[in-house]
Coordinates of C-alpha atoms and ligand atoms in Angstrom, one line a residue:
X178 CA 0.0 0.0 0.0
X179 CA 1.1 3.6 -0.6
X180 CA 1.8 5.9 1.9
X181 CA -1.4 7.6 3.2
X182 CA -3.0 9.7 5.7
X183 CA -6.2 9.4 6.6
X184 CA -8.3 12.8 8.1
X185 CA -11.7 13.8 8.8
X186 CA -12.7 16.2 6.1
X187 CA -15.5 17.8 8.3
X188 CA -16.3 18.2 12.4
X189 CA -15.2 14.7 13.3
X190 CA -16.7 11.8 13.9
X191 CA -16.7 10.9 9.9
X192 CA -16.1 6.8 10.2
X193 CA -12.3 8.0 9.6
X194 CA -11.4 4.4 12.0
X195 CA -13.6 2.2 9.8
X196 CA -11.5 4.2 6.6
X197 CA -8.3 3.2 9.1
X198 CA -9.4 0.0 9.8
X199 CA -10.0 -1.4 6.4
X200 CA -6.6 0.4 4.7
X201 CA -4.5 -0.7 8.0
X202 CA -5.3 -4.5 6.8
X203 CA -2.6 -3.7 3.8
X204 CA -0.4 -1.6 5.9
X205 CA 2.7 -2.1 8.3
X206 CA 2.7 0.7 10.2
X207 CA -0.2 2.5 11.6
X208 CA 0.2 5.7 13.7
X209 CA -2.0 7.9 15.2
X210 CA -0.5 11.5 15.6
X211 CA -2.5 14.0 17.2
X212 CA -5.8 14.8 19.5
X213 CA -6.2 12.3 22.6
X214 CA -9.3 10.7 24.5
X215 CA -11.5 13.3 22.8
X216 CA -11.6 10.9 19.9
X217 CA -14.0 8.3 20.0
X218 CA -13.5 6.1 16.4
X219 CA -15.7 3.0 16.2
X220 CA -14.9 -0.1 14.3
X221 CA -16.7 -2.9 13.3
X222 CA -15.7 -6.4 12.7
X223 CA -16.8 -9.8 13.2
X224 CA -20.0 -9.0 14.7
X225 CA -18.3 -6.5 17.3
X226 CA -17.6 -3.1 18.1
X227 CA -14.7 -2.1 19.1
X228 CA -14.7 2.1 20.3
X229 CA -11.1 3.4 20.3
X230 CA -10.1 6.8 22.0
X231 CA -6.0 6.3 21.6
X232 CA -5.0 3.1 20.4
X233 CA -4.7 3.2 16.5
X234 CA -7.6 1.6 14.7
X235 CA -5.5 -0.6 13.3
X236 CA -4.8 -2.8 16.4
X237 CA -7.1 -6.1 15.2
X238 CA -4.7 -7.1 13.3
X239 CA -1.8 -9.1 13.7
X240 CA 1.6 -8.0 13.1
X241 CA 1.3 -4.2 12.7
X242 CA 3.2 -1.6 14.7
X243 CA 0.3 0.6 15.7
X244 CA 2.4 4.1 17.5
X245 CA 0.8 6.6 20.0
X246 CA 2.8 9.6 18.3
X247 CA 4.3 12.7 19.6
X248 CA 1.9 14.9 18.6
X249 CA -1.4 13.6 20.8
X250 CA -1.8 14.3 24.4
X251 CA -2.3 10.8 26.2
X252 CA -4.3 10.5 29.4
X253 CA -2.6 7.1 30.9
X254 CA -6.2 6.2 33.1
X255 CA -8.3 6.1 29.5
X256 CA -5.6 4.2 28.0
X257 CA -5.6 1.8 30.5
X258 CA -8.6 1.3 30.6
X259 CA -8.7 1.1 26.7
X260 CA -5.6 -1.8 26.8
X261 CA -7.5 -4.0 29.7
X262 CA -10.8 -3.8 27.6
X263 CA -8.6 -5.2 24.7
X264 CA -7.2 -8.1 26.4
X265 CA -10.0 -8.9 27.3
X266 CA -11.1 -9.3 23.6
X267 CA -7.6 -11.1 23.3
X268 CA -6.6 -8.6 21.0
X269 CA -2.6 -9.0 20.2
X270 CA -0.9 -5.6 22.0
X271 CA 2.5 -6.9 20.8
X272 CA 2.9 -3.8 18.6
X273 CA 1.7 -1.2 20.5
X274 CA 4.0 1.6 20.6
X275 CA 4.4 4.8 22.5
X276 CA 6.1 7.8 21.5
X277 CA 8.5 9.1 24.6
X278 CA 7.5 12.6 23.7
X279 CA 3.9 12.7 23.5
X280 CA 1.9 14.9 26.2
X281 CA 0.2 13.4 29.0
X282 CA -2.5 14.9 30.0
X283 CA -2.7 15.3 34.0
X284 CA -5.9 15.4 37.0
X285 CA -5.5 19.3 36.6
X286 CA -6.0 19.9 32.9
X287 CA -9.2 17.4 33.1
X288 CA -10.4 20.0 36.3
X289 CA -9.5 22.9 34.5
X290 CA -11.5 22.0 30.9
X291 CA -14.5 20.8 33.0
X292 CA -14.6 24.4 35.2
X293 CA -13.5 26.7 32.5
X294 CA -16.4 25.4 30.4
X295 CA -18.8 25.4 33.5
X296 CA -18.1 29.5 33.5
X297 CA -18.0 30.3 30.0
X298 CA -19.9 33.5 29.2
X299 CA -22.7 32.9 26.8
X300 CA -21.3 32.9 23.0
X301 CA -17.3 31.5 24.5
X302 CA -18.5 28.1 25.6
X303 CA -16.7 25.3 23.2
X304 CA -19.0 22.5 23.9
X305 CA -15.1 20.3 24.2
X306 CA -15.1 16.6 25.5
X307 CA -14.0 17.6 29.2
X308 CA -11.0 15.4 28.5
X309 CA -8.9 18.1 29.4
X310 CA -7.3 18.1 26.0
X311 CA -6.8 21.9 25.5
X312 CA -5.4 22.4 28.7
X313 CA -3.0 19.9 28.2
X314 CA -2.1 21.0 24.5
X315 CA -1.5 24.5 26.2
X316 CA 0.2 23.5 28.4
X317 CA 2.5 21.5 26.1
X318 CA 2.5 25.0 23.7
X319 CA 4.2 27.3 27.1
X320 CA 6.3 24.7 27.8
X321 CA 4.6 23.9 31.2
X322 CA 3.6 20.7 30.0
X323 CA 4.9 16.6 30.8
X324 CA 6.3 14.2 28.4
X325 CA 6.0 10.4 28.7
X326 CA 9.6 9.9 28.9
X327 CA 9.8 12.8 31.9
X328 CA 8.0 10.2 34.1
X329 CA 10.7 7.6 34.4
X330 CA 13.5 9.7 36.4
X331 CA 11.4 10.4 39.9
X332 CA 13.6 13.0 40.4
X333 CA 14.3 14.9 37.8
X334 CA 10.6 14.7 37.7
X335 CA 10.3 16.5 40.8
X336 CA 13.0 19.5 39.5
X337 CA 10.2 19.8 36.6
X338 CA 7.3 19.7 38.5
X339 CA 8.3 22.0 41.3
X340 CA 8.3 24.9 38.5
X341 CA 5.2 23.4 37.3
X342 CA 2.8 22.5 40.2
X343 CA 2.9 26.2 41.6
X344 CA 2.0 27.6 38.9
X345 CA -0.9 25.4 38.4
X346 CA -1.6 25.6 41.8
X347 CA -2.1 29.4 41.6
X348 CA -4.2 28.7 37.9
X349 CA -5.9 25.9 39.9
X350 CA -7.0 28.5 42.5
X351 CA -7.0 32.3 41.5
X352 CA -8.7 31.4 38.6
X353 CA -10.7 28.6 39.2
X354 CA -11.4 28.5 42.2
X355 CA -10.2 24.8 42.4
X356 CA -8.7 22.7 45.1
X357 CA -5.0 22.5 44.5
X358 CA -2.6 19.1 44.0
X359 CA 0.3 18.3 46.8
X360 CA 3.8 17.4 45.2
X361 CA 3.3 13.8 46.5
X362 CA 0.0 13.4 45.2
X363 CA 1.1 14.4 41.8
X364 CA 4.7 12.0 42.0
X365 CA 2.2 9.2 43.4
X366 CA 0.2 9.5 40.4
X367 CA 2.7 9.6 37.8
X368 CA 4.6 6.7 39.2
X369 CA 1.3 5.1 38.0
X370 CA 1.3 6.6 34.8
X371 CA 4.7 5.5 34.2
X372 CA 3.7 1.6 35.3
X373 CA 0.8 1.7 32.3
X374 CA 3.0 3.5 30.1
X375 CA 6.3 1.7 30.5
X376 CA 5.4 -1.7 28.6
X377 CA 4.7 0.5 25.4
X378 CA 7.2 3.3 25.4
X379 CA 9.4 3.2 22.2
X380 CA 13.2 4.5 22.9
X381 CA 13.8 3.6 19.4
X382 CA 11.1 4.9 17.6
X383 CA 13.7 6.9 15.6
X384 CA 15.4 3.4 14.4
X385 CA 12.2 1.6 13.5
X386 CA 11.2 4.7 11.6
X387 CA 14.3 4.7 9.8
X388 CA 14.0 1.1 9.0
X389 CA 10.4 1.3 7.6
X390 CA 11.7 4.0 4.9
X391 CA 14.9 2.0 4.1
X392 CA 12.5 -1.3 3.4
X393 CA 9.7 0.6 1.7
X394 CA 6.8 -0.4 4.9
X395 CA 3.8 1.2 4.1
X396 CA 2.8 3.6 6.4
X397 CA -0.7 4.8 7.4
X398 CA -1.4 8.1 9.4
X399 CA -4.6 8.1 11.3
X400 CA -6.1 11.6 12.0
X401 CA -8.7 12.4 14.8
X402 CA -11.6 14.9 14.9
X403 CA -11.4 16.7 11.1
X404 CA -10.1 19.6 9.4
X405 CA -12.9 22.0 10.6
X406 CA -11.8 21.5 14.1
X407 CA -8.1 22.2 13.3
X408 CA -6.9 25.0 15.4
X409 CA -5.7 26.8 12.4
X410 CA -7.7 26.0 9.6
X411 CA -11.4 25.2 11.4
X412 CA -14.4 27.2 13.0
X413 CA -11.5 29.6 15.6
X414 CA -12.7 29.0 18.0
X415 CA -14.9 26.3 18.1
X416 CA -12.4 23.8 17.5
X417 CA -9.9 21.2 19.1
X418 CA -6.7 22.0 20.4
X419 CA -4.5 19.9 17.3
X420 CA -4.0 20.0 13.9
X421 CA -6.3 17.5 12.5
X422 CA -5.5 18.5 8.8
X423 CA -3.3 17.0 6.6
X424 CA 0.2 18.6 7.8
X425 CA -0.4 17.5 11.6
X426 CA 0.7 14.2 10.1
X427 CA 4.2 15.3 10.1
X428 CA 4.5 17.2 12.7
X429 CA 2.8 14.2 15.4
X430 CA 4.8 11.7 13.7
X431 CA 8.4 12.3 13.3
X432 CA 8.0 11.4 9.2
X433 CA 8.3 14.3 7.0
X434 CA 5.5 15.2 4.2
X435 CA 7.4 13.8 1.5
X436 CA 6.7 10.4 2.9
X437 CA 2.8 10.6 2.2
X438 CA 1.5 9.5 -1.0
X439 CA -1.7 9.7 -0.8
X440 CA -4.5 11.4 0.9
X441 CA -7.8 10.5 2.1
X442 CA -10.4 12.5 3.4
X443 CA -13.5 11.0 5.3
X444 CA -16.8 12.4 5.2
X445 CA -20.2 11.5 5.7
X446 CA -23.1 11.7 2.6
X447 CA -24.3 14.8 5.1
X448 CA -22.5 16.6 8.0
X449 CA -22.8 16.4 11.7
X450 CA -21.2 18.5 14.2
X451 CA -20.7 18.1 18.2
X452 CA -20.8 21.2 20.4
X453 CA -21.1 24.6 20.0
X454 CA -19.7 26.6 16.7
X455 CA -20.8 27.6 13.4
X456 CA -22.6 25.4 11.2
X457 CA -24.0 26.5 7.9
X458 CA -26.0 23.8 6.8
X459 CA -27.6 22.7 10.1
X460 CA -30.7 21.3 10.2
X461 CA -32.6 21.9 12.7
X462 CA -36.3 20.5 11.8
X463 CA -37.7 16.5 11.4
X464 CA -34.9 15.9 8.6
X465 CA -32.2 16.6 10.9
X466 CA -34.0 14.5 13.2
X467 CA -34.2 11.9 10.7
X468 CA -30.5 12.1 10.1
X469 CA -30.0 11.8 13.3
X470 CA -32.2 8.9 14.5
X471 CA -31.1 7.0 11.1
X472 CA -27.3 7.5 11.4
X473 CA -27.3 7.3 15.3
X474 CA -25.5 10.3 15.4
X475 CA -24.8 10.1 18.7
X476 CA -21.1 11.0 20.2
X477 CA -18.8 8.1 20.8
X478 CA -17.1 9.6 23.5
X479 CA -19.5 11.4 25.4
X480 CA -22.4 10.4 24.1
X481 CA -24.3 13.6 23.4
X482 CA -26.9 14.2 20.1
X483 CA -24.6 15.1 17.1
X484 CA -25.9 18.0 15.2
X485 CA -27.1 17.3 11.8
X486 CA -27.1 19.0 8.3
X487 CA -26.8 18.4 4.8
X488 CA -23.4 17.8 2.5
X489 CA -21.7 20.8 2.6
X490 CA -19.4 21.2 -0.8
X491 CA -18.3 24.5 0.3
X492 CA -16.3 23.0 3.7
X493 CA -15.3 20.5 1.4
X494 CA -13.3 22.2 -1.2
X495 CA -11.8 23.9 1.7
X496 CA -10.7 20.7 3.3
X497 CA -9.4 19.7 -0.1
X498 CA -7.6 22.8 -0.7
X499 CA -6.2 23.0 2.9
X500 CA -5.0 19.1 2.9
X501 CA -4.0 18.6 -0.1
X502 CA -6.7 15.0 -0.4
X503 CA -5.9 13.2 -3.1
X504 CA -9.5 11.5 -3.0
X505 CA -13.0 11.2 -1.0
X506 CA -14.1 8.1 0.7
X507 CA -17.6 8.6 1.7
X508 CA -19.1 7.1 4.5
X509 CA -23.1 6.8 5.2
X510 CA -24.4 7.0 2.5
X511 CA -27.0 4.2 3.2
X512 CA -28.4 6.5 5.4
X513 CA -30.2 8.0 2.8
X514 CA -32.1 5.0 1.7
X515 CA -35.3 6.1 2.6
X516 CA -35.0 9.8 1.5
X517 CA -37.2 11.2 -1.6
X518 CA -34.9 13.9 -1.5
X519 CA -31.5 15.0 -0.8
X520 CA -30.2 18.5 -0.8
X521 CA -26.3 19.6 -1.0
X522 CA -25.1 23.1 0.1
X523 CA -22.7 24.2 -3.3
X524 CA -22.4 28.2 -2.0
X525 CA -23.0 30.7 1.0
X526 CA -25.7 33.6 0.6
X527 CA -25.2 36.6 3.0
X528 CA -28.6 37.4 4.1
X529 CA -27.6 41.2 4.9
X530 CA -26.5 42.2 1.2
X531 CA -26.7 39.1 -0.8
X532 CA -23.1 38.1 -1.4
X533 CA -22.0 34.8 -2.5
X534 CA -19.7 32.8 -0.9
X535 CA -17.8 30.0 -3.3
X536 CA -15.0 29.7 -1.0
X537 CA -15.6 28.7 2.9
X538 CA -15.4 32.3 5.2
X539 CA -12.9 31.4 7.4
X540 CA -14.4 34.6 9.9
X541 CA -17.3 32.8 12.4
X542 CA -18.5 36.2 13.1
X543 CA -20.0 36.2 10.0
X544 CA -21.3 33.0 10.0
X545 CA -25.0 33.9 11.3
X546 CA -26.0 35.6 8.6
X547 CA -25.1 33.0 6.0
X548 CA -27.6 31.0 4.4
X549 CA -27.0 28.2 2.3
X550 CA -26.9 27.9 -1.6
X551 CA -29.0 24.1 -2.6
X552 CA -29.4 22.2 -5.2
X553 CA -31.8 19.0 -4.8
X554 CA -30.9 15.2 -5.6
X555 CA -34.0 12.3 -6.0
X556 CA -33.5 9.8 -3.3
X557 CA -32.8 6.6 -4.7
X558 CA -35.7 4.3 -1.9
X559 CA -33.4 1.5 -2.2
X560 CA -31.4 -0.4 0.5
X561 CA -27.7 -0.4 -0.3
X562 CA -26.6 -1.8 2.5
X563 CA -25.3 -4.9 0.7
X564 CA -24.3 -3.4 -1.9
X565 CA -20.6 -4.4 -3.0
X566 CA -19.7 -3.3 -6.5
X567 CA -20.4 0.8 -7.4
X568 CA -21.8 -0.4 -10.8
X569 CA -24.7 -2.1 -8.3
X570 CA -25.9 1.4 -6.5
X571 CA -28.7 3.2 -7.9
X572 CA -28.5 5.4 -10.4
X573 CA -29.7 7.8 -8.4
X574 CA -27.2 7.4 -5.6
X575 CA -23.8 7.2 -8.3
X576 CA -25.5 10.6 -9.7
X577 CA -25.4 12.5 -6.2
X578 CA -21.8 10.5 -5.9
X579 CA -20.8 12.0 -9.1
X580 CA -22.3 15.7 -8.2
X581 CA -20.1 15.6 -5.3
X582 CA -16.6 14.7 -7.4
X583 CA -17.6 18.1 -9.2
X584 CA -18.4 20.0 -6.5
X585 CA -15.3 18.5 -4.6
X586 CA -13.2 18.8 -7.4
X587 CA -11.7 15.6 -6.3
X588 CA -12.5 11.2 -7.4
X589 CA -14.3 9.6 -4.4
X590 CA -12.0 6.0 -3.7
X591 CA -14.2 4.8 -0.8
X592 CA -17.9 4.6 -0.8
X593 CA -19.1 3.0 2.8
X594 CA -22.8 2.0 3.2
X595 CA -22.7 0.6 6.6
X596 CA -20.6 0.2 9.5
X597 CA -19.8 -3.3 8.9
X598 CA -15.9 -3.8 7.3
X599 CA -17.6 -5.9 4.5
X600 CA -20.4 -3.0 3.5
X601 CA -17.7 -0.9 1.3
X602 CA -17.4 -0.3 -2.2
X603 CA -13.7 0.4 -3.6
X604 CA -13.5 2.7 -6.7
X605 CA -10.1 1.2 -8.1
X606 CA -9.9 3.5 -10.3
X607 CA -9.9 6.4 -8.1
X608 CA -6.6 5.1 -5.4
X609 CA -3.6 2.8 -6.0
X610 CA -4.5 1.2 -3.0
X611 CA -7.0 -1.1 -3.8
Ligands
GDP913 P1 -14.7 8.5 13.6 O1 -14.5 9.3 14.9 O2 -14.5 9.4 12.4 O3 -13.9 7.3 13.6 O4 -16.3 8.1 13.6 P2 -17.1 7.6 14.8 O5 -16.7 6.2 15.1 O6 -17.1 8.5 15.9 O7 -18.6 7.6 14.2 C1 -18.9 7.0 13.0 C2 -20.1 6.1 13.3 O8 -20.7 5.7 12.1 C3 -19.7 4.8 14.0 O9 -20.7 4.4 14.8 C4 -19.5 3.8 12.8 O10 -19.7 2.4 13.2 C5 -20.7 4.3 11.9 N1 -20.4 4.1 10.5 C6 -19.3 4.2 9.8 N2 -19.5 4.1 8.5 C7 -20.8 3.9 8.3 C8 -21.7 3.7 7.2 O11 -21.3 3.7 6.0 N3 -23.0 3.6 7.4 C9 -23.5 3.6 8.7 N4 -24.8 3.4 8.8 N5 -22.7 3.7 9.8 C10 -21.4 3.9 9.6
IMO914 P1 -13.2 12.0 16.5 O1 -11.7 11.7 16.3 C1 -16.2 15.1 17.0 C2 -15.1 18.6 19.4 C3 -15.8 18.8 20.7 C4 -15.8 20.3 20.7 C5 -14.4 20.7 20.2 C6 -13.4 20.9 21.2 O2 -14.0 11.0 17.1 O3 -13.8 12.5 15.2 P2 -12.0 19.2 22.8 O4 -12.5 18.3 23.9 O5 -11.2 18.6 21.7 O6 -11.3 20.4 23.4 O7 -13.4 19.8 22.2 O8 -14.0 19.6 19.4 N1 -14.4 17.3 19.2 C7 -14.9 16.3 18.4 N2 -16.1 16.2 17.7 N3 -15.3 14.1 16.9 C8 -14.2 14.1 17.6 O9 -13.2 13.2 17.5 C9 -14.0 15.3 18.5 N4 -13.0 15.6 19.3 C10 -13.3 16.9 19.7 O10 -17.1 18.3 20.6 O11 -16.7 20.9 19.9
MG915 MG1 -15.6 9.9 16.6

């Protein structure tokens, strides 16, 4: 298999693991490089699901090296609760790797997200996981922040963490009006941390990487949440804390971009969205509800109702632009089956003045007064849940498929109609993967 990265090409939650899961079958190398226990990625094989928040999706199988890279923020408690549920399944951990310099994410970040979100004055609330993921990642930006590999020296741990824990302390308390952590309390928990870590922790990540380039491995990057939660490129700042586009492959990997070949984005035949931010094509009426109920679009992680909406081809030529995607794979689309209609967004209208947006707005302020451009599809009433071979879907569905390769400017190469590994229809044509 090529080279390839797989991202979310909208607000997350995209079936980008079931996209991971299948490709990871013909890679060697898996690696997931940014985000942390905000991701919840679902895969399902052999009659079970299997909900990942850290461990690449491509752990089922045998023989990969699946890597934690440096680029996500790790909270040990979720992972091990994540490994023990996989043992359990007997699921082979043998190549479960962990970078020594990704983030850990500690007891005060997870306070901190959970009160500074409690407080938020109407309009600033994010609507984040509580995972304490941007506290950690800001942590980790002004240098405040812990490494795995600085909790295996107790005490040059302690040098660091006496500059830290004050300064926390005084965050914990002047501005939360939290209860603060003792120096032994912190040192007792990341002994822990370091037990569940240490079995996984790659010292020689750097050879192994080295090795995979020198005998050609392929190499597949797994992305969490999606480009329009990047903390550059997405909905500022309703977003995540990483770089979920493209480029955040590099930089939480410790491969370069020229090792990528290809690039896949994931979206869904419509759009959802979790929390608060802009949303242009939000549906907020008995279709959305429809969407909702049909697709289960309910979050992984924490469970709450995912807003719905319909295909957006303006956020999608911006994801293509901004990551470079090489192709499409387009997941949920059987969740249209029973639709007569099926509407796609292909512009912005400013309600004020009339303007037309062509290419995505990248200022939110602006965002309420947008209206969405549509043009309408015919449903196709058909199940396609079995459906294996493209030339099988109805005409109806290959036409909206088709509409959105225009739109998109971009070949779709994946076209899921169910959760199942088996309900997926390659387009050969359209990837040298397959
Ligand atoms: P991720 O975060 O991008 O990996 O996606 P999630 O796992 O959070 O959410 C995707 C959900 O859709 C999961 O429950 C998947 O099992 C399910 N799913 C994936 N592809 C399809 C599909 O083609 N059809 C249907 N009906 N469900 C799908
Ligand atoms: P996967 O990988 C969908 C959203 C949160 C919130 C914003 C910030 O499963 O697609 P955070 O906790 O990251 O600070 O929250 O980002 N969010 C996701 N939405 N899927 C995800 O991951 C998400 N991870 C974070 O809902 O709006
Ligand atoms: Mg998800």
């Amino acid at each position: 298999m090529k080279n390839t990265v797989v991202i979310g090409a909208q607000w997350g939650d995209e079936g980008k693991a079931k996209i991971t899961d299948l490709l990871a079958s013909r890679a060697d190398m898996i690696i997931r490089y940014q985000g942390g226990c905000n991701a919840g990625h679902t895969v399902v094989a052999q009659n079970k699901t299997f909900k990942f928040h850290l461990i690449p999706s491509g752990i089922l199988y045998k023989n990969k090296l699946c890597f934690i890279g440096a680029g996500t923020v790790i909270c040990p408690e979720v992972l091990h609760e994540e490994i023990e549920s996989l043992k359990k399944e007997n699921i082979d951990l043998s190549g479960l790797k962990i970078s020594p310099l990704a983030s850990i994410t500690m007891p005060y970040h997870i306070d901190i997200d959970g009160k500074s979100e409690a407080t938020a004055g109407a309009g600033s609330k994010i609507g984040t996981t509580k995972r304490g993921i941007g506290p950690t990642y800001t942590d980790k930006i002004s240098r405040h922040g812990l490494k795995v590999q600085d909790l295996f020296d107790e005490n040059d741990l302690k040098k660091r963490l006496e500059a830290i824990l004050s300064l926390k302390n005084r965050e914990l308390k002047e501005v939360y009006g939290l209860s603060e952590y003792s120096m032994e309390q912190i040192l007792e928990l990341c002994k822990k941390y370091a037990e569940i870590l240490r079995p996984y922790v790659c010292e020689n990540w750097q050879e192994i990487f080295h090795n995979a380039l020198k005998e050609k491995k392929s190499i597949l990057f797994e992305g969490a949440q999606g480009i329009m939660l990047d903390v550059d490129w997405g909905t500022y700042p309703f977003v995540t804390s990483s770089n979920p586009v493209a480029g955040g492959a590099f930089t939480g990997s410790g491969f370069g971009p020229s090792v990528s070949q290809e690039i896949i984005g994931v979206s869904k035949a419509y759009i959802t969205r979790v929390g608060e931010g802009p949303f242009v094509t939000e549906l907020n009426d008995e279709i959305g509800e429809k969407i909702r109920n049909i697709g289960h679009e309910f979050g992984t992680t924490t469970g709450r109702p995912r807003r719905t909406g319909w295909f957006d081809a303006v956020v999608a030529k911006y994801g293509v632009l901004v990551s470079g995607l090489t192709s499409m794979a387009v997941t949920k689309l059987d969740v249209f089956d029973t639709f007569d209609e099926i509407k796609v967004c292909t512009a912005y209208k400013d309600k004020r003045n009339g303007k037309i947006y062509e290419y995505y707005p990248t200022n939110v302020n602006i965002h309420e007064f947008l209206e969405p451009v549509y043009e309408t599809h015919a449903g196709w009433k058909t199940d396609i849940t079995g459906i294996k071979e493209y030339e099988n879907l109805p005409q109806n569905a290959k036409k909206y498929l088709k509409r959105l390769e225009t739109l998109m400017g971009i070949p779709i190469s994946i076209i899921s109609v169910g959760p199942d590994r088996e309900q997926t229809i390659f387009i050969k044509e359209n990837s040298s993967n397959f």
